[in-house]
PDB file of C-alpha atoms and ligand atoms in Angstrom:
ATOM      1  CA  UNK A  10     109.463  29.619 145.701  1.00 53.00           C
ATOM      2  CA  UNK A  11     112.760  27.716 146.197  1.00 61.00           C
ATOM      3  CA  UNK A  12     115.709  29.268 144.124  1.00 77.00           C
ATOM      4  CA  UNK A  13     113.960  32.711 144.044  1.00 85.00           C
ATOM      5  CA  UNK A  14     116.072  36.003 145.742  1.00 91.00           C
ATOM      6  CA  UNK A  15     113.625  38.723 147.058  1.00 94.00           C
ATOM      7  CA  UNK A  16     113.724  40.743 144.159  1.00 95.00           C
ATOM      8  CA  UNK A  17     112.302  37.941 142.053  1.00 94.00           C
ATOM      9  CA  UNK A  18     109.777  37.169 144.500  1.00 94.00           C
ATOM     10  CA  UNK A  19     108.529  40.206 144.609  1.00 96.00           C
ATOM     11  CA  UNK A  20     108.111  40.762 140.947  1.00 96.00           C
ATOM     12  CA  UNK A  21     106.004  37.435 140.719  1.00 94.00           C
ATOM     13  CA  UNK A  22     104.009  38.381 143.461  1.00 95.00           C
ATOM     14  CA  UNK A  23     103.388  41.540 141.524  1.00 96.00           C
ATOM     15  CA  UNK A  24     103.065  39.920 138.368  1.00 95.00           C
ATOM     16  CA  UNK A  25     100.219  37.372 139.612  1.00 95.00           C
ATOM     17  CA  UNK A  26      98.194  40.604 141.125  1.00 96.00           C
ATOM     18  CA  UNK A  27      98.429  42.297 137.879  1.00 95.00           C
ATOM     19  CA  UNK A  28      96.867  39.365 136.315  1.00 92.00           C
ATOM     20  CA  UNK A  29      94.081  39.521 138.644  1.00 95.00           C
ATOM     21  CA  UNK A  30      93.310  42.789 137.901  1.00 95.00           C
ATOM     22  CA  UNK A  31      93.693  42.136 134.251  1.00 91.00           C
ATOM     23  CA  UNK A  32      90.636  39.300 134.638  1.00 90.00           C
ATOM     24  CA  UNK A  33      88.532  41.278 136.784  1.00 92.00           C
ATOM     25  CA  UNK A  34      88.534  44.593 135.178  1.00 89.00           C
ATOM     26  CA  UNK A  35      89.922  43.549 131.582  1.00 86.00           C
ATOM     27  CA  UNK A  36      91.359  46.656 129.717  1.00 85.00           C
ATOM     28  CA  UNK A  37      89.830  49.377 131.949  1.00 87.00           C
ATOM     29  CA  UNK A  38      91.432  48.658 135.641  1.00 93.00           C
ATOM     30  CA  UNK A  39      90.566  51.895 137.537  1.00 93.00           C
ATOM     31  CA  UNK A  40      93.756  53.758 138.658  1.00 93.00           C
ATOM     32  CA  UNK A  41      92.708  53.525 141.932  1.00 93.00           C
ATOM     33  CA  UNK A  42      93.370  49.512 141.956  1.00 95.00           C
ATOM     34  CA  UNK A  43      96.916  50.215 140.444  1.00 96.00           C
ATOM     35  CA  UNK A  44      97.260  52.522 143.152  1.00 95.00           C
ATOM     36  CA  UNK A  45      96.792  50.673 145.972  1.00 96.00           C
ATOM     37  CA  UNK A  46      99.482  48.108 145.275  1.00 96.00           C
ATOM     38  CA  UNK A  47      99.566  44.567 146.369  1.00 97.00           C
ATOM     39  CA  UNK A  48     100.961  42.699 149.551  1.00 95.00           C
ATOM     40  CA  UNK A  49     103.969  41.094 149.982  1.00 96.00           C
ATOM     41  CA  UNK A  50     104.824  39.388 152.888  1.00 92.00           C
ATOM     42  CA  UNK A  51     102.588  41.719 154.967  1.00 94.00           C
ATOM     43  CA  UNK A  52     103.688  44.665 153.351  1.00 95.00           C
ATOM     44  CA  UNK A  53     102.224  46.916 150.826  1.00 97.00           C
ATOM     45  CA  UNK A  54     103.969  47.476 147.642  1.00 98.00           C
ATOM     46  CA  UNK A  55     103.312  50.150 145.596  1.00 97.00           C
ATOM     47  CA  UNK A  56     102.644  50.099 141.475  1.00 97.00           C
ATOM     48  CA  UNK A  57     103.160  53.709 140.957  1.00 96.00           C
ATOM     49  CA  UNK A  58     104.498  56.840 142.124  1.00 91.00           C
ATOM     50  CA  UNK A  59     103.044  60.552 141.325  1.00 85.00           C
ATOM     51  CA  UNK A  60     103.075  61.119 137.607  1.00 74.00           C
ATOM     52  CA  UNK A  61     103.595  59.402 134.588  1.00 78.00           C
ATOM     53  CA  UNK A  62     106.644  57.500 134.143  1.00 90.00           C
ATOM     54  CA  UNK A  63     109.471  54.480 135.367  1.00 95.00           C
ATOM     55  CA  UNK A  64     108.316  53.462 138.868  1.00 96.00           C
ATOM     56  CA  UNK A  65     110.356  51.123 141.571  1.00 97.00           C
ATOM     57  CA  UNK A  66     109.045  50.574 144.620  1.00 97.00           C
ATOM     58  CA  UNK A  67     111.561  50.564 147.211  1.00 96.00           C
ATOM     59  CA  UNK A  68     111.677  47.168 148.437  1.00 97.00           C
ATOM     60  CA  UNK A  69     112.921  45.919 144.710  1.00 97.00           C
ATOM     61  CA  UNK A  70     116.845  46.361 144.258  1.00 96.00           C
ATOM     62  CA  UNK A  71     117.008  45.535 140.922  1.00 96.00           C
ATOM     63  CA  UNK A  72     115.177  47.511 139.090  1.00 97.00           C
ATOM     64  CA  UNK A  73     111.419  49.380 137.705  1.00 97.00           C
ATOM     65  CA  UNK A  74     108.417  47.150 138.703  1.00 97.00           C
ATOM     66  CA  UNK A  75     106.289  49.305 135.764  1.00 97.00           C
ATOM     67  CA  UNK A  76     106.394  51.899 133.305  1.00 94.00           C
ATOM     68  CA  UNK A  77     103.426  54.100 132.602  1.00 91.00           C
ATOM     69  CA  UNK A  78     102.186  55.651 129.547  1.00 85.00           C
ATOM     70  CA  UNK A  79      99.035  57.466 127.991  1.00 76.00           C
ATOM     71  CA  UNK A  80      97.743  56.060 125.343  1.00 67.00           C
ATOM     72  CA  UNK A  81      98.414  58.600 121.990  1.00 56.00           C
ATOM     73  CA  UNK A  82      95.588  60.630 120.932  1.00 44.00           C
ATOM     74  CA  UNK A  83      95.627  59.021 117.962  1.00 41.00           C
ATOM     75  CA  UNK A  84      95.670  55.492 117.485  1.00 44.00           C
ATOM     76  CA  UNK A  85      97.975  55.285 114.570  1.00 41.00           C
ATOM     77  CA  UNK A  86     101.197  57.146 116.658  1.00 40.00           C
ATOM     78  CA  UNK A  87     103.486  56.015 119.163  1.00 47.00           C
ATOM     79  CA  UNK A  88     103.896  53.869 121.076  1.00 47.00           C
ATOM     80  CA  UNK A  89     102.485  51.351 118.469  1.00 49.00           C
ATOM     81  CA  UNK A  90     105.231  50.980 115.600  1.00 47.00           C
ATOM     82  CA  UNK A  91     104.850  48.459 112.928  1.00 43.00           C
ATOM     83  CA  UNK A  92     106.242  45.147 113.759  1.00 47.00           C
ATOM     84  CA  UNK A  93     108.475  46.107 116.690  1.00 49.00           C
ATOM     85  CA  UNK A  94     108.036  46.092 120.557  1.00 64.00           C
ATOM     86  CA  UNK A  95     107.141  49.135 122.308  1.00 77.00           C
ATOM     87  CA  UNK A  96     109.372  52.520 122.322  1.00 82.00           C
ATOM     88  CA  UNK A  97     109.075  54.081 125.511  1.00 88.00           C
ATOM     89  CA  UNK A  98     111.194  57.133 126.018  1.00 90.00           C
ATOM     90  CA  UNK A  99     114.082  57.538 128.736  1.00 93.00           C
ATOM     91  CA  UNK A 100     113.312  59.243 131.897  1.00 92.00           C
ATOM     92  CA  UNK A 101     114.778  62.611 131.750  1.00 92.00           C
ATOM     93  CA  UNK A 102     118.805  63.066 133.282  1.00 93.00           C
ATOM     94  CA  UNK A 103     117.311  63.845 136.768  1.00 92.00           C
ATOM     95  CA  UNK A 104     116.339  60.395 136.775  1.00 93.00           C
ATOM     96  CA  UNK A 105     119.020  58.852 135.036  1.00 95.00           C
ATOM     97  CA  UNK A 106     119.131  55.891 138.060  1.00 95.00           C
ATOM     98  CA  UNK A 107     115.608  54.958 136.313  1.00 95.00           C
ATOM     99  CA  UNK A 108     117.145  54.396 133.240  1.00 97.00           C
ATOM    100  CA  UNK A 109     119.871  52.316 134.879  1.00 97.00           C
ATOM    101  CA  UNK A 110     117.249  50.424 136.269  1.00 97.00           C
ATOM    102  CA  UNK A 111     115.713  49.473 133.164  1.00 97.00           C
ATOM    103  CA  UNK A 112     118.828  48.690 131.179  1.00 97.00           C
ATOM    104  CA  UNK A 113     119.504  45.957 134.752  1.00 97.00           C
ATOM    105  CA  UNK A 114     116.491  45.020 133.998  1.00 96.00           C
ATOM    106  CA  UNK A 115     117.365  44.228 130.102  1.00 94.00           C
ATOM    107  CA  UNK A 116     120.433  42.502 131.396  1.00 94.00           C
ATOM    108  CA  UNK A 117     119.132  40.291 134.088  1.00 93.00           C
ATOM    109  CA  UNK A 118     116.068  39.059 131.441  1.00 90.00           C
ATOM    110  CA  UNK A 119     113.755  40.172 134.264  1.00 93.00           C
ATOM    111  CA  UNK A 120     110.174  41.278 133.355  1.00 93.00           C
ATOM    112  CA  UNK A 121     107.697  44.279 134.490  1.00 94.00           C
ATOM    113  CA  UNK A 122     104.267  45.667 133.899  1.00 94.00           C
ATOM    114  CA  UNK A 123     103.493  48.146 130.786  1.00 91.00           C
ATOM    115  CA  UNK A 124     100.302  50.332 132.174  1.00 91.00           C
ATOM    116  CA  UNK A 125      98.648  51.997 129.734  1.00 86.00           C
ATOM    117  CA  UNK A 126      96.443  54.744 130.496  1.00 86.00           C
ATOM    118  CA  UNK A 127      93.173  54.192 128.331  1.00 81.00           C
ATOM    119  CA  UNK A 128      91.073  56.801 129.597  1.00 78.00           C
ATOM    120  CA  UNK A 129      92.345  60.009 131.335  1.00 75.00           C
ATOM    121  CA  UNK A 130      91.481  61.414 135.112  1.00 73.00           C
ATOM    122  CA  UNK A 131      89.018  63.533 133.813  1.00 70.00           C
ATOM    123  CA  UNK A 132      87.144  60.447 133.050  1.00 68.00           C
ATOM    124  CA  UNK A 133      87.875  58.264 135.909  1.00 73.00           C
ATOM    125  CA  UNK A 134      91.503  57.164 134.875  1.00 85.00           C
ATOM    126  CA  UNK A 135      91.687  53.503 133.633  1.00 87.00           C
ATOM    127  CA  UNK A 136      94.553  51.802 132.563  1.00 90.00           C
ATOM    128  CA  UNK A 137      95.214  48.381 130.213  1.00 88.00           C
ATOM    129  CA  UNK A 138      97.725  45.989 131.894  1.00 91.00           C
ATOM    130  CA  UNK A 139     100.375  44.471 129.723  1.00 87.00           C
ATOM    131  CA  UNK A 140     102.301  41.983 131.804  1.00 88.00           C
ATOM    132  CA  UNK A 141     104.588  40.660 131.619  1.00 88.00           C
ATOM    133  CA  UNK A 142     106.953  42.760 129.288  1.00 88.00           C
ATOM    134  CA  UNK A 143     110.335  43.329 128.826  1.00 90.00           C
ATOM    135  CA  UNK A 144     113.212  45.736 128.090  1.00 93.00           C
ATOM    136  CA  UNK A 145     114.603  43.850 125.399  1.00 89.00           C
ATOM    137  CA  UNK A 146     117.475  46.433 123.881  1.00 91.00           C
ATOM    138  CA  UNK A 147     117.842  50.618 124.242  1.00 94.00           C
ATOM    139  CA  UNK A 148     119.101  53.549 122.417  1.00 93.00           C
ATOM    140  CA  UNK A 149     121.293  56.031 124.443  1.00 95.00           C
ATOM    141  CA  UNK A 150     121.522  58.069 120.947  1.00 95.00           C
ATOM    142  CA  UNK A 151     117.648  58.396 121.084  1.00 92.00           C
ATOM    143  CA  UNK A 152     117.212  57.774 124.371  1.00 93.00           C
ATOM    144  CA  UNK A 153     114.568  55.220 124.200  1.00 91.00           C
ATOM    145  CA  UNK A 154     114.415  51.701 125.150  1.00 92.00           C
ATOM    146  CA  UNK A 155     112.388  48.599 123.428  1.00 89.00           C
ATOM    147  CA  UNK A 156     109.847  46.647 125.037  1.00 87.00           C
ATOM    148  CA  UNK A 157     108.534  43.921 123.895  1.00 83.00           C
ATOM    149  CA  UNK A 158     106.728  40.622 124.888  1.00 69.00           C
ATOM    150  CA  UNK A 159     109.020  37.390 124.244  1.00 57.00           C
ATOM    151  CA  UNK A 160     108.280  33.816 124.798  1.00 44.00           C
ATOM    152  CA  UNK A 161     109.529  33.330 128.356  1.00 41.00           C
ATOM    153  CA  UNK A 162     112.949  32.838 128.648  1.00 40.00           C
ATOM    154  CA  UNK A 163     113.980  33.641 131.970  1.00 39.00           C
ATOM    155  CA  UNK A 164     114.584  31.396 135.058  1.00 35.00           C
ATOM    156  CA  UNK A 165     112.330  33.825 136.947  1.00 40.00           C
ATOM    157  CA  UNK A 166     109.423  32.758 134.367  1.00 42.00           C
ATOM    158  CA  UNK A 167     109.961  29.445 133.988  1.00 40.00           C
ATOM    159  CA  UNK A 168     110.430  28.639 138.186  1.00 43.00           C
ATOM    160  CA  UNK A 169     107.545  31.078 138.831  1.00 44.00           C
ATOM    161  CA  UNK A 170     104.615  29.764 140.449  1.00 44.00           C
ATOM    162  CA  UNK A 171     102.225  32.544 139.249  1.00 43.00           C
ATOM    163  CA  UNK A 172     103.653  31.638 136.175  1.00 44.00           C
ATOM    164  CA  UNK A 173     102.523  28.162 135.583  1.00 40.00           C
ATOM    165  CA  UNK A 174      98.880  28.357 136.172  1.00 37.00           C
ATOM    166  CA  UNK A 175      99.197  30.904 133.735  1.00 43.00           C
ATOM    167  CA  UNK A 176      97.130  30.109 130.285  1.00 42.00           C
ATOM    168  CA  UNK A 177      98.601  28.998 126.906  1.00 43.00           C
ATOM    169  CA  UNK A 178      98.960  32.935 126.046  1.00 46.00           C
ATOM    170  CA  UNK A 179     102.564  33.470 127.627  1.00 48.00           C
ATOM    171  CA  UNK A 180     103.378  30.303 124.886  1.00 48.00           C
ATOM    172  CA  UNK A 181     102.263  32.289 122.054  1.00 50.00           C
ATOM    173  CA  UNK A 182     104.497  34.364 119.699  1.00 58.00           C
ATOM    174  CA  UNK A 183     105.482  37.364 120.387  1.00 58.00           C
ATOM    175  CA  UNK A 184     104.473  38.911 117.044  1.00 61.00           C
ATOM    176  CA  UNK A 185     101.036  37.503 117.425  1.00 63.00           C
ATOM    177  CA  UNK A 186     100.921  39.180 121.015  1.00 63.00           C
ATOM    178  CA  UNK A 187     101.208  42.373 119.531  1.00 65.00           C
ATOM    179  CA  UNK A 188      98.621  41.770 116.908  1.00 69.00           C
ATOM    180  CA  UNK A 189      96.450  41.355 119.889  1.00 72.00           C
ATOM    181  CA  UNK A 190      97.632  43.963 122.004  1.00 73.00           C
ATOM    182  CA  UNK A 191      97.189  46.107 119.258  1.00 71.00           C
ATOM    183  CA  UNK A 192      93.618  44.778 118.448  1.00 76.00           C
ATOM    184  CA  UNK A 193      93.222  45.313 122.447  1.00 78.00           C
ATOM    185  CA  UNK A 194      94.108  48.905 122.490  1.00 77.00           C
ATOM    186  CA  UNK A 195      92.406  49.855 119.474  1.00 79.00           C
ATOM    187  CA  UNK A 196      89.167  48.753 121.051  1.00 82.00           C
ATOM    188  CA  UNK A 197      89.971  50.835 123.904  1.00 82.00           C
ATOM    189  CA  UNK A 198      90.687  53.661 122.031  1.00 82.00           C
ATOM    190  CA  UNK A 199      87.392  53.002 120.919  1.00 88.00           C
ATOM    191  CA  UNK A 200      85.658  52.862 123.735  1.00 89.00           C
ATOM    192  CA  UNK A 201      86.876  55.792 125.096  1.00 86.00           C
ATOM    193  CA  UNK A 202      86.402  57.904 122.465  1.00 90.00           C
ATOM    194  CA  UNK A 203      82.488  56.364 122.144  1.00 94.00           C
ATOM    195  CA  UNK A 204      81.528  56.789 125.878  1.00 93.00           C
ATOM    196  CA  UNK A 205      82.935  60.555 125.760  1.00 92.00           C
ATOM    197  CA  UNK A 206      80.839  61.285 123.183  1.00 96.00           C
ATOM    198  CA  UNK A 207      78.053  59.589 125.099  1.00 97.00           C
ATOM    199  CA  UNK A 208      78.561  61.113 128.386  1.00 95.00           C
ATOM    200  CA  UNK A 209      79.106  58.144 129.632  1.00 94.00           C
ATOM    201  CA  UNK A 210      75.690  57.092 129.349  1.00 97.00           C
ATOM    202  CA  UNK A 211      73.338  54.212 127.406  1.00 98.00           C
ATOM    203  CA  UNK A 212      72.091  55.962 124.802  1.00 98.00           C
ATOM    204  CA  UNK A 213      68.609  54.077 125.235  1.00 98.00           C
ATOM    205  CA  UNK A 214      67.994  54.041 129.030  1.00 97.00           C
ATOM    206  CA  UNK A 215      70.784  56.727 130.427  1.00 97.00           C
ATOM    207  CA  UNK A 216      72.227  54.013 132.530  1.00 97.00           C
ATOM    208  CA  UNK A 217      75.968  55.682 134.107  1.00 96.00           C
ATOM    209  CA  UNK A 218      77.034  53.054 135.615  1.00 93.00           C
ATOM    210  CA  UNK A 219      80.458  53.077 134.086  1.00 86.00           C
ATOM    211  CA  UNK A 220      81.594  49.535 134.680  1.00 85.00           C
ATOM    212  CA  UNK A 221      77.667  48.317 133.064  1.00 93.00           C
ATOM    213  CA  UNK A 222      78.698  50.782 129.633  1.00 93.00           C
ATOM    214  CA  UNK A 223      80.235  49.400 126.596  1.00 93.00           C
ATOM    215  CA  UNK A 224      80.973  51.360 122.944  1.00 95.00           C
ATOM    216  CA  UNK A 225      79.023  48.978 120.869  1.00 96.00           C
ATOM    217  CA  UNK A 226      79.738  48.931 116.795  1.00 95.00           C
ATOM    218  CA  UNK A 227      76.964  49.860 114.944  1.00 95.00           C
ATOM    219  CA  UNK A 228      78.085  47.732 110.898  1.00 93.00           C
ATOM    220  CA  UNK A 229      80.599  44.632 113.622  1.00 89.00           C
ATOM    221  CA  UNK A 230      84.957  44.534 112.955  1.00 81.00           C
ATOM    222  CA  UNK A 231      84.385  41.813 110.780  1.00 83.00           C
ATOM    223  CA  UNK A 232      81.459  43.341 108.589  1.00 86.00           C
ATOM    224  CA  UNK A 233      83.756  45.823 107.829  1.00 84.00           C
ATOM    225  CA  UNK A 234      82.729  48.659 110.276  1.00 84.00           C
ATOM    226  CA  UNK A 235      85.485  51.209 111.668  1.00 83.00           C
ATOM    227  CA  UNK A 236      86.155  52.474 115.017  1.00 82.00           C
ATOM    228  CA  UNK A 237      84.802  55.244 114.439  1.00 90.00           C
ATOM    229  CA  UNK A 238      82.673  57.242 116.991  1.00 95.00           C
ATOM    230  CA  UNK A 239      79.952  57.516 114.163  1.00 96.00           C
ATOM    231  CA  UNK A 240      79.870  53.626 113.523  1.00 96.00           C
ATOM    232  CA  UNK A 241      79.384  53.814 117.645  1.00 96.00           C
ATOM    233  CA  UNK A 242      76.968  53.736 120.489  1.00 98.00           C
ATOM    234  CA  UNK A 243      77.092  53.711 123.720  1.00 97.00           C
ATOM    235  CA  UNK A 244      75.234  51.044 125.546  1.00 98.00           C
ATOM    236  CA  UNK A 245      74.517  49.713 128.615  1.00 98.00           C
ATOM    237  CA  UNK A 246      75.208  45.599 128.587  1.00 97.00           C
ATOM    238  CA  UNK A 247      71.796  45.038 128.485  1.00 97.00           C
ATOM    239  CA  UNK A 248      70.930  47.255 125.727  1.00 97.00           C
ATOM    240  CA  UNK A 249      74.332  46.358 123.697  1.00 97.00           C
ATOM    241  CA  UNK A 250      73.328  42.372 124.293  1.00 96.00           C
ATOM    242  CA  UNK A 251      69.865  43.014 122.780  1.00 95.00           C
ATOM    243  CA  UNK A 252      71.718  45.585 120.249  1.00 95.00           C
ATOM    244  CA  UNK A 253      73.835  42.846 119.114  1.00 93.00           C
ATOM    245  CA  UNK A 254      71.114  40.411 118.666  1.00 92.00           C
ATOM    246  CA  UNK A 255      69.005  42.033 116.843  1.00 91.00           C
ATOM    247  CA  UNK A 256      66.016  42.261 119.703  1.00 93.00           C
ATOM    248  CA  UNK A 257      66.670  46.201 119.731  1.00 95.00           C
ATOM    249  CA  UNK A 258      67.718  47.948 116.770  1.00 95.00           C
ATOM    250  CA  UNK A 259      67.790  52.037 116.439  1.00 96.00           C
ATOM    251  CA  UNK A 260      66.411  53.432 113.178  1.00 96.00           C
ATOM    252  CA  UNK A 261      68.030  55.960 110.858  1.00 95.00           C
ATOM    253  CA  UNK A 262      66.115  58.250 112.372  1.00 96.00           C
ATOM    254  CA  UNK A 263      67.541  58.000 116.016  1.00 97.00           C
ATOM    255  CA  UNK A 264      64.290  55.946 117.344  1.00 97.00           C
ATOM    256  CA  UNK A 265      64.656  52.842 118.945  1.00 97.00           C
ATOM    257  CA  UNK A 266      62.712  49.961 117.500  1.00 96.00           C
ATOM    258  CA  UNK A 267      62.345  46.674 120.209  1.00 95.00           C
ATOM    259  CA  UNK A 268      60.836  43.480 118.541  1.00 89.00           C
ATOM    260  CA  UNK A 269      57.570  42.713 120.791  1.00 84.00           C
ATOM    261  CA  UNK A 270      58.705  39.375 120.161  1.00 84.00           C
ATOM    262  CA  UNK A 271      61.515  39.934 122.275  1.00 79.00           C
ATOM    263  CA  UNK A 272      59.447  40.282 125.943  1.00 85.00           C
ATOM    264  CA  UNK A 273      57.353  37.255 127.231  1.00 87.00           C
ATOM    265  CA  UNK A 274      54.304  37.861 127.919  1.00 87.00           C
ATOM    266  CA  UNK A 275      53.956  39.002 131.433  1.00 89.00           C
ATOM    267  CA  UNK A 276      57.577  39.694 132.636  1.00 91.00           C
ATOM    268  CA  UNK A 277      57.374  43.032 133.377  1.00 92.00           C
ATOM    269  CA  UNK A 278      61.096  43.618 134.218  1.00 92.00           C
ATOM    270  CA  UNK A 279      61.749  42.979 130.733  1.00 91.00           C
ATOM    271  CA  UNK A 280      58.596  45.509 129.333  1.00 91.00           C
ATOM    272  CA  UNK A 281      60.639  47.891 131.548  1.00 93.00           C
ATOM    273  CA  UNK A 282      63.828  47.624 130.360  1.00 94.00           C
ATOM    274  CA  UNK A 283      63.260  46.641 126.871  1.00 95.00           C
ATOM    275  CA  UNK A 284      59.340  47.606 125.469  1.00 94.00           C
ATOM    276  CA  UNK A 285      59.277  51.163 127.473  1.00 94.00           C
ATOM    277  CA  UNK A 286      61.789  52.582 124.977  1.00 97.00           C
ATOM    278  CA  UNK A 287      60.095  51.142 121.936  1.00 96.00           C
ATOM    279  CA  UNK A 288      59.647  54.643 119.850  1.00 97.00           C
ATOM    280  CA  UNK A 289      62.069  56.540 121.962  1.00 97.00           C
ATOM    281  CA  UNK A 290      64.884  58.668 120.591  1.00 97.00           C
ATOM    282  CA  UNK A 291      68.030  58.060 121.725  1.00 98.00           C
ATOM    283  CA  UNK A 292      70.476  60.085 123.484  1.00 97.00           C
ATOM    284  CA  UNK A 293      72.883  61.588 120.860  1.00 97.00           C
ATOM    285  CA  UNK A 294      75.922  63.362 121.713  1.00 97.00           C
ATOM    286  CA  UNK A 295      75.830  66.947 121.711  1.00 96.00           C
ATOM    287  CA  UNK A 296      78.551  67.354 119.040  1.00 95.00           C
ATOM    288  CA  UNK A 297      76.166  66.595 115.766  1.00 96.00           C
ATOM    289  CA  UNK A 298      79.157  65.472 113.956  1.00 95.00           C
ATOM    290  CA  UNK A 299      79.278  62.411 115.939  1.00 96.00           C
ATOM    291  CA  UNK A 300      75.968  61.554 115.910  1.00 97.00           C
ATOM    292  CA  UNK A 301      75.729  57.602 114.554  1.00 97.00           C
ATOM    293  CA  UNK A 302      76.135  56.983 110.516  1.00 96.00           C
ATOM    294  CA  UNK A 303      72.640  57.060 109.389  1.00 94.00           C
ATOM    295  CA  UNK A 304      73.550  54.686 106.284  1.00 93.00           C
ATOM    296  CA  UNK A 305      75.064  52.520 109.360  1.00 94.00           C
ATOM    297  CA  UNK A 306      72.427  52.209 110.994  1.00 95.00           C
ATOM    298  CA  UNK A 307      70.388  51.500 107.731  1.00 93.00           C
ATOM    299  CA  UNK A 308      73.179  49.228 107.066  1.00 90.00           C
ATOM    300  CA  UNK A 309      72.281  46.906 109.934  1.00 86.00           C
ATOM    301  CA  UNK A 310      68.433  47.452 109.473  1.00 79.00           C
ATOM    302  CA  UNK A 311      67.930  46.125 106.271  1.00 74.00           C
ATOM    303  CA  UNK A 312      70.449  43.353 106.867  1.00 67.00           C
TER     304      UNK A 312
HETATM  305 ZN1   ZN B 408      70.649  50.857 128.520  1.00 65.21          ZN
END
């Protein structure tokens, strides 16, 4: 990485590891990944600190590596404003040299990592990775600062070896990226609000293995269904690919219905997992007011 100084280095390095974590676990890395860092020459550096907040490991001299956040209760609030970046508040005066950091950061066109914290530690803390972003202006008045995705501008970008095996995304336009980021944390939102009200469990076989359970839609995005817990269920992967496809539907009444067409004849593995719950009732959540839409689920069944 010829032309590079440490600092720059460093924030590749950590750059190309929060990629990695971003393919394995997609929008739910476990904090416990962030939290154990990456290597860098032989060293550990660390992602976070204790707490929320503007982190900088100390081998980086010029500034944050990431900033953390939780994602709003509500989908609709902060930090997601219409059409701009990111507002992400000012560490408070006792940290002021954080703040510094971040306004370097601005200055030198450097980038970091937005972690957003898509299910709390109650529930096993995971986090969506947003990399790389950065500080593109700030407020002293309001004491925020504006992050954004950009096209990549910076030497540090365009030299970077992580960089360039990187896909077509980094190419696309920033306002497009935060359609999708958008689009990404809604569905995390979502999901987290789904597998709550399914105890993290598959509604049809109990399955809680977390990383195996999804928040299906009952009525799909594009047929018009919300994100709503009620137009939800949550499913193992199994169960949400034969949801999707029609080989496993549940009735308005809350039975499950499996289409004996769906299981060869003599694989027992799949009489297991798919016939045995033929007639069941599902799991509901224990809050009746998020029990599935009825007319959804009539919805899909006649369709
Ligand atoms: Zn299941």
């Amino acid at each position: 990485m010829i032309g590079l100084d440490r600092n720059e280095q460093i924030r590749l390095a950590a750059l190309a590891r929060a990629e990695e974590l971003r393919r394995q676990w997609d929008d739910r890395v476990p904090a416990r990944e962030i939290e154990r860092g990456f290597d860098f020459g032989g060293h550990r550096v660390r992602f976070v600190g204790p707490g929320m907040g503007i982190f900088k490991p100390r081998q980086l001299t010029d500034g944050p590596i990431t900033v953390r956040t939780q994602l709003a209760s509500s989908y609709d609030d902060e930090p997601l404003e219409a059409g701009a970046g990111l507002r992400y508040d000012f560490a408070p005066p006792a940290r002021e040299y954080d703040n510094d950091g971040l306004k370097r950061l601005c200055e030198l066109g450097r980038p970091l990592i937005y972690l957003i914290q898509v299910a709390p530690r109650a529930q096993g803390s995971e986090y969506a990775i947003l990399a790389p972003v950065f500080v593109t202006g700030w407020d002293d008045a309001r004491r925020t600062f504006e992050i954004s995705f950009r096209a990549a501008r910076s030497l540090t970008l365009a030299q970077g070896d992580a960089i360039a095996e990187r896909p077509a995304r980094d190419r696309v336009e920033p306002a497009y990226r935060m359609v999708e980021l958008r689009a990404r944390l809604y569905q995390a939102h979502f999901r987290r609000l789904v597998l709550q009200a399914y105890r993290h469990r598959c509604t049809v076989c109990e399955l809680r293995v977390r990383p195996l359970l999804d928040a299906a839609h009952i009525v799909p995005d594009r047929d018009g269904g919300d994100a709503s817990v009620q137009n939800g269920l949550g499913l193992c992967v199994l169960h949400h690919r034969a949801f999707d496809r029609g080989l496993l539907r549940v009735r308005p009444d809350y039975t499950v219905d499996v289409a004996p067409t769906a299981v060869p004849r003599g694989d027992d593995f799949a009489a297991r997992t798919l016939l045995e719950f033929h007639g069941r009732h599902i799991v509901l959540p224990r809050d009746r007011a998020l029990w599935p839409s009825a007319e959804a689920l009539h919805r899909i069944a006649t369709a």
